[in-house]
Amino acid sequence: MSTTDAYAGTNETTEGRVFTVTGQDWDAISQGLAEEAEERVVVNMGPQHPSTHGVLRLILELEGETVTEARCGIGYLHTGIEKNMEFRTWTQGVTFCTRMDYLSPFFNEATYVLGVERLLDIEDDVPEKAQVMRVLLMELNRISSHLVAIATGGMEIGALTVMTMGFRERELVLDLFELITGLRMNHAFIRPGGVAQDLPVGALEEIRSFVALMKKRIPEYAALCNANPIFKARLEGVGHLDLEGCTALGLTGPVLRATGYPWDLRKTQPYSGYEDYEFDVQTWDTADAYGRFRVRLAEMWESLRIVEQAADRLAGLEGAPVMVADKKIGWPSQLSIGSDGMGNSLDHIKHIMGESMEALIHHFKLVTEGFRVPAGQAYVPVESPRGELGAHVVSDGGTRPFRVHFRDPSFHNLQATSVMSEGGQVADVIVAIASIDPVMGGVDR
Amino acid sequence: MSDDKSPEQRAPEQSPENVPAPTGQVGQVGVRTGMFGVSGTGDTSGYGGLVSAVTFPAPVQRPYGGWFDEVADALEAGTRAAGVEHALGDVVVHRGEITFHVRREDLVAVVKVLRDDPALRFEFCAGVSGVHYPEDTGRELHVVYHLGSMTWNRRIRLEVTAPDSDPHVPSVTGVYPAADWHERETWDMYGVVFDGHTALTRILMPDDWPGHPQRKDYPLGGIPVEYKGGSVPPPDQRRSYN
């Protein structure tokens, strides 16, 4: 307890005494509380706290160990991405929105790009290979995101082995992303009209060996957690939210599917050709944190199935275009690996500088100004690892978005914090929030 | 010669594509000048004097096609039964998505019909999004609701407008608790007051933030940022390269 903290101010307020606890100085607070002889305590947890799943601030009202009221304070990671996108071209917008929900960047890109493509009316012109690559990347991303959800969820309840395992496997997925897109995170790879680049040589073999390895590794999670009595004791019956609650609060994703309702946009409202893949919607019937863990675990299996099918299809699509044929939309610049690393494709430079005046004009116009998108609005949601992710894309016919609003599932699902944790114990608040798996970059945008 | 018009060149009123839309049907929401999005001396193309209207997809007449008509029928019947038959305005069908424009005073009654009517069952409110059209005089602020029906596997969009001078829209949180944070976000970013919301406070910006950052008249950047006494000046005042 410190009285010199500039931000704590006076420690006597109209609401009672204020204790600023920053580390292990619990003696001071328990002594102070003994003096107060009051059971009701308001605890500010976060925003800088290792167990709040990011810069999330929880305002908890406690009676002893029981949480009587729980509220979230968000906005600590607000970076104005939506506002910034209005000042950049449609293609550059991808670079911004990929940074929102940093654990599922491909989904942010996909929902935005699908909205732009709908407004451009080129949904049917996007080449098959681009569609398959999008599905492949999204499903790999779902695996990496669920791995982090399970890993950090485990860490927050003290199961550090789950954390180290989760991050170990996630690193393998990020290696694949690096191989395919050049970046581990923030890829800006899915672009209006297709994807930025073709699959590099050897990528399919890497993907296949990753799938084979994951088929050995995922059962380790099941063996470690599924029947683990400590794990079950912490998760079972915690953060309960049934189907009625989920629908009223608009919850989607694993939280909704853990109530037994098989709602998955990949099946119900397919996009990017998901109707061509064989997979099952995974559900659980307990509507609690344990059910959500099991849904995530099972969904990783389904994602592996889809990745395998996508890899098989890509094997038959070698050399196929990955960008829409319309030269007025398709991003002209190509990258390739040179002797000094990745850079501009020399073939492309030769083409625009020496062979085709028109190609140079298209390149110049698209890179400096961008393309125009007909006026209107579109909303194409995708099933992100956390639920329905959608971008409300509004165009006024110009070269820049007029307005893009992201319906982020973390933002929406966090609203359930109160109903999930009130009446429970403080320790269960952590489990309930970890089972929602909010990513604050997506919540605050 | 002067009256010898070729048959292809019909009078404007005879060729439907040349007939101007009746007033009030095409909503002009702004103008664009020039050709390349450049203002000031940057545009040397000669197109700088070009002025074109910014119009959004025009409202359509029935039939809307597919299940859109079923939803529209049920919605009309439902609003009539609820005593708000004039609630529905224009209907826009564009790129396979349907948008119902709703009078703002009847919004709550309409969403209640949409949620509860067995033929509609839009039980899922995906989100609320604000859009600011500074040049759409008298209806500058638009609030857009994305509704989904899990029962019927359908999606529609509702659009409500409010003028800048009276930025009030009734809150739908009584019908869709899910809209709680989204309405707070729209208040935070656009200054739309959702009447009836139980705790309409800022959500993403700090509580004491002046202004509503995503409005079009709010600049990008240029906000002095204070950090422990020091402050960062706006970008245009930081340093000069000339």
XYZ file of C-alpha atoms in Angstrom:
687
model
C 0.000 0.000 0.000
C 1.537 3.239 -1.121
C 0.288 6.740 -0.472
C 2.712 8.357 -2.898
C 1.239 6.798 -6.024
C 0.375 9.722 -8.300
C -2.452 7.802 -9.967
C -4.105 6.389 -6.895
C -4.711 9.831 -5.427
C -6.095 9.941 -1.960
C -6.912 6.604 -0.427
C -10.038 7.930 1.267
C -12.952 8.329 -1.124
C -16.703 8.608 -0.796
C -16.864 4.923 -1.668
C -14.529 3.946 1.147
C -10.823 3.348 1.413
C -8.748 2.698 -1.690
C -5.919 0.217 -1.641
C -3.414 0.141 -4.470
C -2.027 -3.332 -4.705
C 0.713 -3.789 -7.234
C 2.498 -6.940 -6.200
C 2.662 -9.332 -3.325
C 1.673 -6.826 -0.642
C -1.482 -8.663 0.321
C -0.808 -8.268 4.025
C -1.517 -4.572 3.819
C -4.866 -5.103 2.189
C -6.005 -7.888 4.493
C -4.946 -5.838 7.508
C -6.773 -2.809 6.139
C -9.873 -4.845 5.464
C -9.810 -6.247 8.960
C -9.879 -2.675 10.253
C -12.787 -1.803 7.979
C -14.733 -4.860 9.044
C -16.565 -4.769 5.739
C -17.188 -7.705 3.455
C -17.970 -5.760 0.290
C -14.886 -4.963 -1.745
C -14.640 -3.537 -5.244
C -11.631 -4.940 -7.019
C -10.132 -3.462 -10.142
C -8.470 -6.280 -11.970
C -6.289 -5.239 -14.852
C -5.884 -3.766 -17.384
C -2.317 -4.930 -16.839
C -2.880 -8.320 -15.335
C -1.511 -11.657 -16.490
C -4.824 -13.475 -16.092
C -7.216 -11.132 -17.853
C -6.423 -12.406 -21.332
C -4.982 -9.110 -22.555
C -5.488 -5.490 -21.582
C -8.935 -6.099 -20.204
C -10.036 -4.331 -17.054
C -12.453 -6.130 -14.804
C -14.375 -4.294 -12.141
C -15.491 -6.901 -9.637
C -17.670 -6.339 -6.624
C -16.959 -9.027 -4.060
C -18.655 -10.284 -0.949
C -15.897 -12.348 0.523
C -14.882 -14.665 -2.293
C -18.173 -14.375 -4.178
C -18.500 -12.064 -7.148
C -21.733 -10.097 -6.862
C -21.151 -7.847 -9.848
C -18.709 -8.056 -12.711
C -18.177 -5.406 -15.377
C -15.633 -5.060 -18.152
C -13.691 -1.943 -18.952
C -12.393 -2.047 -22.507
C -10.796 0.358 -24.930
C -7.208 0.150 -23.721
C -6.095 -1.169 -27.097
C -8.218 1.130 -29.238
C -6.127 2.242 -32.179
C -8.721 3.707 -34.519
C -8.215 1.118 -37.226
C -11.679 1.693 -38.695
C -11.050 5.444 -38.936
C -7.626 4.898 -40.455
C -9.046 2.606 -43.119
C -11.163 5.488 -44.423
C -7.964 7.289 -45.369
C -6.332 4.465 -47.325
C -7.206 2.624 -50.509
C -9.363 -0.488 -50.494
C -6.326 -2.716 -50.853
C -4.379 -0.939 -48.137
C -7.351 -1.502 -45.833
C -6.321 -5.148 -45.591
C -3.054 -4.070 -44.001
C -4.984 -2.358 -41.239
C -7.708 -4.849 -40.499
C -5.311 -7.800 -40.322
C -3.958 -6.209 -37.142
C -7.257 -6.118 -35.280
C -7.743 -9.612 -33.949
C -4.076 -10.514 -34.013
C -4.691 -14.203 -33.349
C -6.906 -14.655 -36.379
C -5.583 -12.187 -38.952
C -6.777 -14.154 -41.989
C -10.367 -13.993 -40.828
C -10.258 -10.207 -40.488
C -8.830 -9.971 -43.969
C -11.312 -12.447 -45.392
C -14.487 -10.825 -44.090
C -13.370 -7.385 -45.245
C -12.244 -8.642 -48.637
C -15.452 -10.630 -49.152
C -17.439 -7.461 -48.474
C -15.361 -5.472 -50.954
C -15.688 -8.211 -53.550
C -19.453 -8.279 -53.111
C -19.622 -4.534 -53.721
C -17.370 -4.918 -56.759
C -19.625 -7.763 -57.920
C -16.646 -10.021 -58.601
C -17.526 -12.739 -56.088
C -17.830 -15.317 -58.866
C -14.681 -14.150 -60.660
C -12.241 -14.844 -57.850
C -10.113 -17.741 -59.103
C -10.578 -21.163 -57.591
C -7.003 -21.368 -56.398
C -7.366 -18.123 -54.443
C -10.516 -19.486 -52.809
C -8.817 -22.716 -51.815
C -5.781 -20.875 -50.485
C -8.034 -18.655 -48.410
C -9.744 -21.688 -46.913
C -6.400 -23.354 -46.272
C -5.005 -20.307 -44.504
C -8.169 -19.702 -42.513
C -8.271 -23.266 -41.255
C -4.574 -23.255 -40.337
C -5.305 -19.993 -38.576
C -8.227 -21.549 -36.723
C -5.872 -24.214 -35.415
C -3.290 -21.671 -34.263
C -5.962 -19.494 -32.672
C -7.586 -22.390 -30.814
C -4.131 -23.489 -29.667
C -3.568 -20.074 -28.111
C -7.051 -20.140 -26.598
C -6.329 -23.461 -24.945
C -2.767 -22.485 -24.044
C -3.555 -19.158 -22.393
C -6.663 -20.606 -20.826
C -4.495 -23.303 -19.300
C -1.882 -20.809 -18.169
C -4.494 -18.697 -16.432
C -5.609 -21.590 -14.294
C -2.028 -22.577 -13.596
C -1.691 -25.453 -16.061
C 1.581 -24.238 -17.512
C 2.274 -27.425 -19.442
C -0.821 -26.787 -21.537
C 0.578 -23.360 -22.256
C 4.004 -24.537 -23.353
C 2.450 -27.258 -25.497
C 0.005 -24.878 -27.099
C 2.627 -22.342 -28.016
C 4.930 -25.080 -29.277
C 2.376 -26.221 -31.844
C 1.246 -22.707 -32.687
C 4.805 -21.924 -33.676
C 4.584 -24.664 -36.304
C 1.521 -23.014 -37.806
C 3.228 -19.634 -37.766
C 6.176 -21.204 -39.599
C 3.743 -22.298 -42.299
C 2.319 -18.769 -42.471
C 5.820 -17.396 -42.796
C 6.540 -19.800 -45.609
C 3.349 -18.974 -47.497
C 2.864 -15.264 -46.832
C 6.311 -14.119 -45.731
C 5.074 -13.048 -42.300
C 4.194 -14.823 -39.076
C 1.420 -12.400 -38.205
C -0.274 -9.358 -39.799
C -0.045 -10.892 -43.228
C -2.222 -8.638 -45.407
C -2.233 -11.618 -47.734
C -5.884 -11.940 -48.729
C -6.546 -9.067 -51.099
C -9.622 -7.883 -52.958
C -9.740 -10.151 -55.995
C -7.685 -13.037 -54.659
C -4.552 -13.475 -52.603
C -1.254 -11.628 -52.775
C 0.941 -14.428 -54.015
C 0.987 -17.949 -55.302
C 1.914 -20.835 -53.033
C 5.710 -21.143 -52.804
C 7.521 -24.280 -53.908
C 7.473 -26.974 -51.270
C 4.624 -25.470 -49.269
C 2.295 -28.421 -49.822
C 4.852 -30.886 -48.480
C 5.350 -28.714 -45.398
C 1.594 -28.546 -44.871
C 1.251 -32.320 -45.216
C 4.006 -33.023 -42.730
C 2.452 -30.480 -40.355
C -0.907 -32.245 -40.593
C 0.767 -35.579 -39.923
C 2.554 -34.150 -36.890
C -0.585 -32.502 -35.542
C -2.424 -35.793 -35.724
C 0.065 -37.035 -33.161
C 0.127 -33.877 -31.082
C -3.569 -33.053 -30.691
C -4.264 -36.336 -28.863
C -1.680 -35.159 -26.301
C -4.019 -32.333 -25.295
C -6.875 -34.781 -24.989
C -4.713 -37.127 -22.918
C -3.526 -34.314 -20.675
C -6.766 -32.419 -20.171
C -9.952 -34.250 -21.131
C -10.194 -36.436 -18.055
C -7.746 -34.550 -15.846
C -9.541 -34.181 -12.479
C -7.945 -30.802 -11.659
C -8.655 -29.441 -15.107
C -12.251 -30.658 -14.959
C -12.756 -29.327 -11.452
C -11.705 -25.869 -12.578
C -13.700 -25.863 -15.816
C -16.837 -27.914 -15.333
C -19.962 -25.929 -14.569
C -18.020 -22.667 -14.702
C -19.113 -19.767 -16.902
C -22.432 -21.426 -17.602
C -24.463 -19.832 -20.375
C -27.273 -21.737 -22.046
C -28.707 -21.369 -25.525
C -31.300 -18.752 -24.496
C -28.588 -16.642 -22.907
C -26.347 -17.001 -25.922
C -29.080 -15.944 -28.342
C -30.173 -12.987 -26.218
C -26.611 -11.740 -25.921
C -25.753 -12.590 -29.519
C -22.959 -15.002 -28.649
C -21.556 -17.139 -31.431
C -18.682 -19.486 -31.983
C -17.542 -22.182 -29.541
C -19.603 -20.614 -26.733
C -22.789 -21.106 -28.722
C -21.801 -24.527 -30.014
C -20.990 -25.680 -26.474
C -24.718 -25.327 -25.739
C -25.399 -28.025 -28.327
C -26.597 -25.754 -31.118
C -24.701 -26.551 -34.328
C -24.504 -23.008 -35.706
C -21.474 -22.574 -37.888
C -21.481 -20.077 -40.755
C -19.228 -22.349 -42.768
C -22.178 -24.745 -42.973
C -25.207 -22.467 -42.705
C -24.078 -19.592 -44.917
C -21.026 -20.900 -46.784
C -18.489 -18.492 -48.276
C -15.206 -19.035 -50.129
C -16.439 -22.438 -51.284
C -16.787 -24.065 -47.851
C -19.715 -26.067 -49.196
C -17.189 -28.169 -51.155
C -15.361 -29.477 -48.093
C -16.299 -32.326 -45.862
C -16.297 -31.501 -42.196
C -18.612 -31.674 -39.201
C -19.819 -28.955 -36.894
C -18.617 -29.818 -33.417
C -20.887 -29.294 -30.454
C -20.961 -30.112 -26.761
C -23.919 -30.153 -24.406
C -22.686 -28.739 -21.106
C -22.751 -25.002 -21.938
C -19.773 -24.399 -19.654
C -16.043 -23.672 -19.914
C -15.217 -27.365 -20.196
C -17.600 -27.762 -23.141
C -16.015 -24.802 -24.910
C -12.585 -26.371 -24.428
C -13.811 -29.635 -25.920
C -15.440 -27.842 -28.847
C -12.157 -26.067 -29.627
C -10.210 -29.278 -29.369
C -12.609 -31.071 -31.696
C -12.663 -28.160 -34.133
C -8.915 -28.420 -34.560
C -9.460 -31.962 -35.872
C -12.080 -30.715 -38.294
C -9.740 -27.946 -39.430
C -7.054 -30.543 -40.089
C -9.540 -32.426 -42.257
C -10.272 -29.279 -44.246
C -6.560 -28.436 -44.542
C -5.932 -31.894 -45.996
C -8.710 -31.509 -48.546
C -7.512 -28.029 -49.466
C -3.949 -29.276 -49.881
C -5.173 -32.037 -52.187
C -7.067 -29.544 -54.287
C -4.085 -27.203 -54.438
C -1.915 -30.024 -55.707
C -4.138 -30.115 -58.789
C -4.129 -26.352 -59.236
C -0.448 -25.744 -59.824
C 0.166 -22.636 -61.867
C -3.466 -21.508 -61.732
C -4.087 -17.784 -61.203
C -4.536 -16.502 -57.661
C -5.844 -13.053 -58.561
C -8.924 -11.948 -60.460
C -8.297 -11.557 -64.189
C -9.668 -8.008 -64.319
C -6.555 -5.863 -64.672
C -8.391 -2.878 -63.261
C -8.792 -4.629 -59.888
C -6.148 -7.316 -59.534
C -3.079 -6.179 -57.679
C -0.387 -5.949 -60.363
C 2.818 -6.164 -58.389
C 4.351 -9.558 -57.838
C 7.008 -10.636 -55.418
C 9.576 -13.332 -55.896
C 12.574 -14.729 -54.111
C 15.798 -13.299 -55.445
C 19.392 -13.867 -54.447
C 19.018 -11.229 -51.736
C 15.678 -12.360 -50.344
C 12.096 -11.523 -51.234
C 11.556 -8.535 -53.444
C 9.894 -7.284 -56.613
C 9.570 -9.896 -59.284
C 12.096 -9.066 -61.998
C 9.776 -10.527 -64.602
C 7.078 -8.105 -63.559
C 9.473 -5.142 -63.651
C 10.586 -6.205 -67.111
C 6.972 -6.491 -68.228
C 5.900 -3.047 -67.089
C 9.118 -1.202 -67.896
C 9.974 -2.769 -71.207
C 7.030 -4.582 -72.731
C 3.635 -3.130 -71.990
C 2.751 0.514 -71.617
C -0.744 -0.476 -70.520
C 0.584 -2.730 -67.781
C 2.667 0.171 -66.505
C -0.391 2.426 -66.459
C -2.442 -0.168 -64.593
C 0.356 -0.734 -62.149
C 0.784 2.971 -61.519
C -2.934 3.677 -61.201
C -3.672 0.736 -58.940
C -0.698 1.229 -56.665
C -1.030 4.986 -56.267
C -4.767 5.511 -56.496
C -6.405 2.128 -56.180
C -9.635 1.020 -57.790
C -13.127 2.382 -57.390
C -15.799 0.379 -55.655
C -19.440 1.031 -56.619
C -21.477 2.828 -53.970
C -23.423 0.642 -51.589
C -22.995 -1.436 -48.497
C -22.284 -5.089 -47.840
C -21.938 -7.375 -44.859
C -20.384 -10.798 -45.383
C -19.758 -12.559 -42.072
C -17.307 -15.415 -41.651
C -16.954 -17.992 -38.907
C -13.844 -16.874 -37.067
C -12.405 -19.020 -34.252
C -14.353 -16.852 -31.818
C -17.654 -16.660 -33.664
C -19.282 -14.483 -36.249
C -16.868 -11.929 -37.595
C -18.316 -9.500 -40.090
C -17.352 -6.274 -41.775
C -20.001 -3.717 -42.645
C -18.344 -2.208 -45.698
C -19.769 1.044 -47.053
C -18.534 2.617 -50.274
C -19.454 5.972 -51.763
C -18.022 4.988 -55.119
C -14.541 6.235 -54.347
C -11.133 4.651 -54.090
C -11.269 4.462 -50.311
C -13.730 2.888 -47.903
C -16.385 5.333 -46.783
C -16.909 3.367 -43.620
C -15.896 -0.067 -42.414
C -17.292 -1.381 -39.177
C -16.128 -4.698 -37.830
C -18.477 -6.837 -35.844
C -15.847 -8.543 -33.812
C -16.957 -11.666 -31.957
C -14.671 -10.940 -28.992
C -16.292 -7.542 -28.524
C -19.730 -9.061 -28.685
C -19.017 -12.128 -26.565
C -17.364 -10.169 -23.765
C -20.795 -8.765 -22.961
C -21.503 -12.117 -21.364
C -18.842 -11.600 -18.677
C -21.401 -10.432 -16.133
C -23.881 -13.254 -16.568
C -21.140 -15.849 -16.723
C -19.303 -14.824 -13.583
C -21.740 -13.188 -11.174
C -22.517 -15.462 -8.264
C -19.339 -17.435 -8.741
C -15.907 -17.154 -7.204
C -13.154 -14.760 -8.215
C -11.074 -17.604 -9.573
C -13.970 -18.640 -11.809
C -14.102 -15.215 -13.441
C -10.716 -15.985 -14.985
C -11.938 -19.330 -16.289
C -15.161 -17.836 -17.656
C -13.322 -15.129 -19.562
C -10.691 -17.534 -20.829
C -13.514 -19.727 -22.158
C -14.888 -16.790 -24.173
C -11.341 -16.311 -25.491
C -11.514 -12.577 -26.181
C -8.682 -11.006 -28.107
C -8.408 -7.420 -27.045
C -6.973 -6.271 -30.354
C -10.279 -7.283 -31.909
C -12.400 -5.976 -29.044
C -10.940 -2.492 -29.123
C -9.886 -2.256 -32.786
C -32.347 18.513 -91.199
C -32.848 19.826 -87.730
C -36.046 17.839 -87.143
C -34.668 14.749 -88.849
C -33.799 12.846 -85.695
C -32.547 9.347 -86.014
C -34.927 6.839 -84.423
C -32.273 5.753 -81.902
C -32.201 9.168 -80.282
C -35.520 9.239 -78.559
C -36.681 12.010 -76.322
C -35.531 11.554 -72.735
C -39.032 10.796 -71.462
C -39.354 7.986 -73.986
C -36.234 6.133 -73.028
C -36.562 4.850 -69.492
C -32.846 4.873 -68.732
C -32.689 8.603 -69.473
C -35.662 9.634 -67.395
C -34.445 11.374 -64.274
C -35.426 9.594 -61.106
C -38.327 11.213 -59.274
C -37.152 13.486 -56.541
C -36.640 11.762 -53.273
C -36.023 8.394 -54.824
C -32.321 8.488 -55.457
C -30.667 9.592 -52.278
C -27.753 11.816 -53.086
C -25.420 11.749 -50.137
C -22.641 13.957 -51.427
C -20.663 15.239 -54.387
C -17.276 14.308 -55.667
C -15.124 16.812 -57.518
C -12.301 16.076 -59.903
C -11.446 12.677 -61.169
C -8.588 11.316 -59.111
C -9.538 12.039 -55.558
C -7.009 14.845 -55.350
C -7.953 18.314 -54.216
C -6.002 21.524 -54.476
C -3.085 21.902 -56.845
C -2.294 18.236 -57.003
C -4.740 17.491 -59.794
C -3.100 18.551 -63.058
C -5.246 16.240 -65.163
C -7.729 18.825 -66.318
C -10.569 16.915 -64.706
C -10.427 19.080 -61.594
C -13.662 20.873 -62.450
C -15.656 17.685 -62.750
C -18.522 17.425 -60.283
C -20.391 14.148 -59.888
C -23.132 13.193 -57.479
C -22.539 10.443 -54.937
C -25.646 8.304 -54.966
C -26.344 5.045 -53.251
C -28.353 2.202 -54.783
C -31.896 3.412 -55.373
C -34.883 1.882 -53.587
C -36.605 -0.893 -55.467
C -40.234 -1.837 -56.015
C -41.737 -5.257 -55.554
C -41.092 -8.025 -56.299
C -37.814 -8.041 -54.418
C -37.133 -11.642 -55.366
C -36.650 -14.862 -53.419
C -37.456 -14.851 -49.730
C -37.177 -11.055 -49.569
C -40.875 -10.799 -50.446
C -41.882 -13.258 -47.738
C -40.001 -11.220 -45.147
C -41.426 -7.958 -46.481
C -44.984 -9.369 -46.424
C -44.634 -10.664 -42.898
C -43.007 -7.445 -41.760
C -45.764 -5.324 -43.280
C -48.440 -7.467 -41.705
C -46.624 -7.417 -38.390
C -46.142 -3.662 -38.315
C -49.804 -3.169 -39.233
C -50.823 -5.393 -36.359
C -48.492 -3.489 -34.054
C -50.087 -0.203 -35.109
C -47.004 1.229 -36.823
C -47.940 0.687 -40.467
C -45.979 3.770 -41.582
C -42.771 2.552 -39.974
C -41.252 1.141 -43.136
C -39.690 3.423 -45.701
C -37.620 2.580 -48.730
C -36.416 -0.916 -49.399
C -33.042 -1.329 -51.090
C -31.950 -4.595 -52.654
C -28.319 -4.490 -53.702
C -25.838 -7.300 -54.340
C -28.195 -9.865 -52.896
C -28.688 -8.062 -49.585
C -31.883 -6.349 -48.498
C -32.036 -3.154 -46.470
C -35.211 -1.869 -44.851
C -35.254 1.817 -44.016
C -37.230 2.318 -40.832
C -38.664 5.497 -39.319
C -36.664 6.017 -36.189
C -39.601 6.617 -33.846
C -40.990 3.180 -34.761
C -37.710 1.300 -34.607
C -38.378 -0.566 -31.363
C -41.816 -1.709 -32.504
C -40.348 -2.934 -35.783
C -37.505 -4.920 -34.238
C -39.955 -6.452 -31.782
C -42.038 -7.687 -34.709
C -38.898 -8.910 -36.446
C -37.785 -10.865 -33.412
C -41.136 -12.302 -32.297
C -43.130 -12.977 -35.472
C -42.884 -16.715 -36.239
C -42.541 -15.963 -39.948
C -39.623 -13.603 -39.289
C -37.778 -14.767 -36.158
C -34.773 -12.491 -36.443
C -33.508 -13.566 -33.048
C -29.900 -12.615 -33.655
C -28.679 -9.029 -33.677
C -25.231 -9.223 -35.199
C -24.311 -5.637 -34.605
C -25.014 -1.943 -34.825
C -22.936 0.291 -37.013
C -23.041 4.046 -37.439
C -22.329 5.858 -40.680
C -21.942 9.613 -40.997
C -22.996 11.247 -44.266
C -22.247 14.942 -43.663
C -23.838 15.976 -46.964
C -27.040 13.954 -46.609
C -28.854 16.995 -45.263
C -31.423 16.348 -42.576
C -30.372 12.710 -42.152
C -26.666 12.947 -41.588
C -26.391 10.095 -39.119
C -27.335 6.621 -40.219
C -27.534 3.718 -37.812
C -27.411 0.300 -39.416
C -28.567 -2.913 -37.720
C -27.570 -6.323 -39.017
C -30.151 -8.894 -38.053
C -30.002 -12.615 -38.568
C -32.573 -15.332 -38.332
C -31.117 -18.625 -37.202
C -34.522 -20.271 -37.601
C -34.859 -19.334 -41.258
C -31.163 -18.801 -42.003
C -31.718 -15.314 -43.358
C -30.096 -11.937 -42.954
C -31.509 -8.466 -43.334
C -30.319 -4.976 -42.615
C -32.243 -2.127 -41.004
C -31.254 1.465 -41.516
C -32.404 4.385 -39.406
C -31.424 7.997 -39.903
C -31.238 10.983 -37.612
C -30.271 14.580 -38.298
C -27.113 16.030 -36.773
C -29.217 18.580 -34.911
C -31.279 15.893 -33.191
C -29.079 12.800 -32.946
C -31.581 10.609 -31.134
C -32.472 7.027 -31.988
C -34.438 4.738 -29.687
C -32.391 1.974 -28.133
C -33.133 -1.600 -29.153
C -31.432 -3.088 -26.088
C -34.848 -3.939 -24.636
C -35.419 -6.296 -27.561
C -31.826 -7.266 -28.320
C -29.631 -7.106 -25.187
C -26.799 -7.958 -27.578
C -26.907 -4.431 -28.978
C -25.775 -2.955 -25.650
C -22.086 -2.482 -26.352
C -22.611 -1.761 -30.029
C -24.928 1.131 -29.203
C -22.372 2.423 -26.735
C -19.757 2.205 -29.467
C -21.978 4.085 -31.922
C -22.562 6.782 -29.294
C -18.848 6.929 -28.622
C -17.836 7.171 -32.260
C -20.728 9.137 -33.783
C -22.561 10.858 -30.952
C -25.866 9.121 -31.628
C -27.926 9.179 -28.437
C -29.783 5.922 -27.972
C -32.841 6.863 -25.921
C -33.699 4.186 -23.416
C -30.228 2.676 -23.162
C -29.581 2.056 -19.482
C -25.914 3.056 -19.433
C -24.971 4.963 -22.547
C -21.347 5.727 -21.783
C -18.216 5.792 -23.863
C -16.759 2.374 -24.425
C -13.628 2.561 -26.563
C -12.504 6.161 -26.039
C -11.581 7.484 -22.590
C -14.540 8.675 -20.532
C -13.523 12.334 -20.729
C -12.786 12.380 -24.446
C -14.239 15.395 -26.279
C -15.912 14.732 -29.612
C -16.884 11.629 -31.547
C -13.881 10.417 -33.530
C -15.414 8.540 -36.450
C -17.579 11.391 -37.643
C -16.421 12.700 -40.988
C -15.835 16.193 -39.580
C -13.397 14.808 -37.010
C -9.810 14.816 -38.261
C -7.539 11.828 -38.403
C -4.748 12.536 -35.966
C -3.877 15.984 -34.731
C -5.092 15.263 -31.245
C -2.531 16.330 -28.661
C -1.663 13.253 -26.663
C -0.667 13.842 -23.092
C 1.618 11.520 -21.268
C 2.901 12.393 -17.833
C 2.966 16.106 -18.485
C 4.522 16.015 -21.938
C 2.353 16.381 -24.991
C 2.717 15.417 -28.620
C 1.720 18.173 -31.040
C -0.507 17.488 -34.059
C 1.308 16.034 -37.095
C 1.217 19.253 -39.087
C 2.984 21.138 -36.315
C 5.635 18.640 -35.383
C 8.430 19.560 -37.717
C 8.874 21.112 -41.078
C 10.867 19.791 -43.983
C 10.867 22.953 -46.059
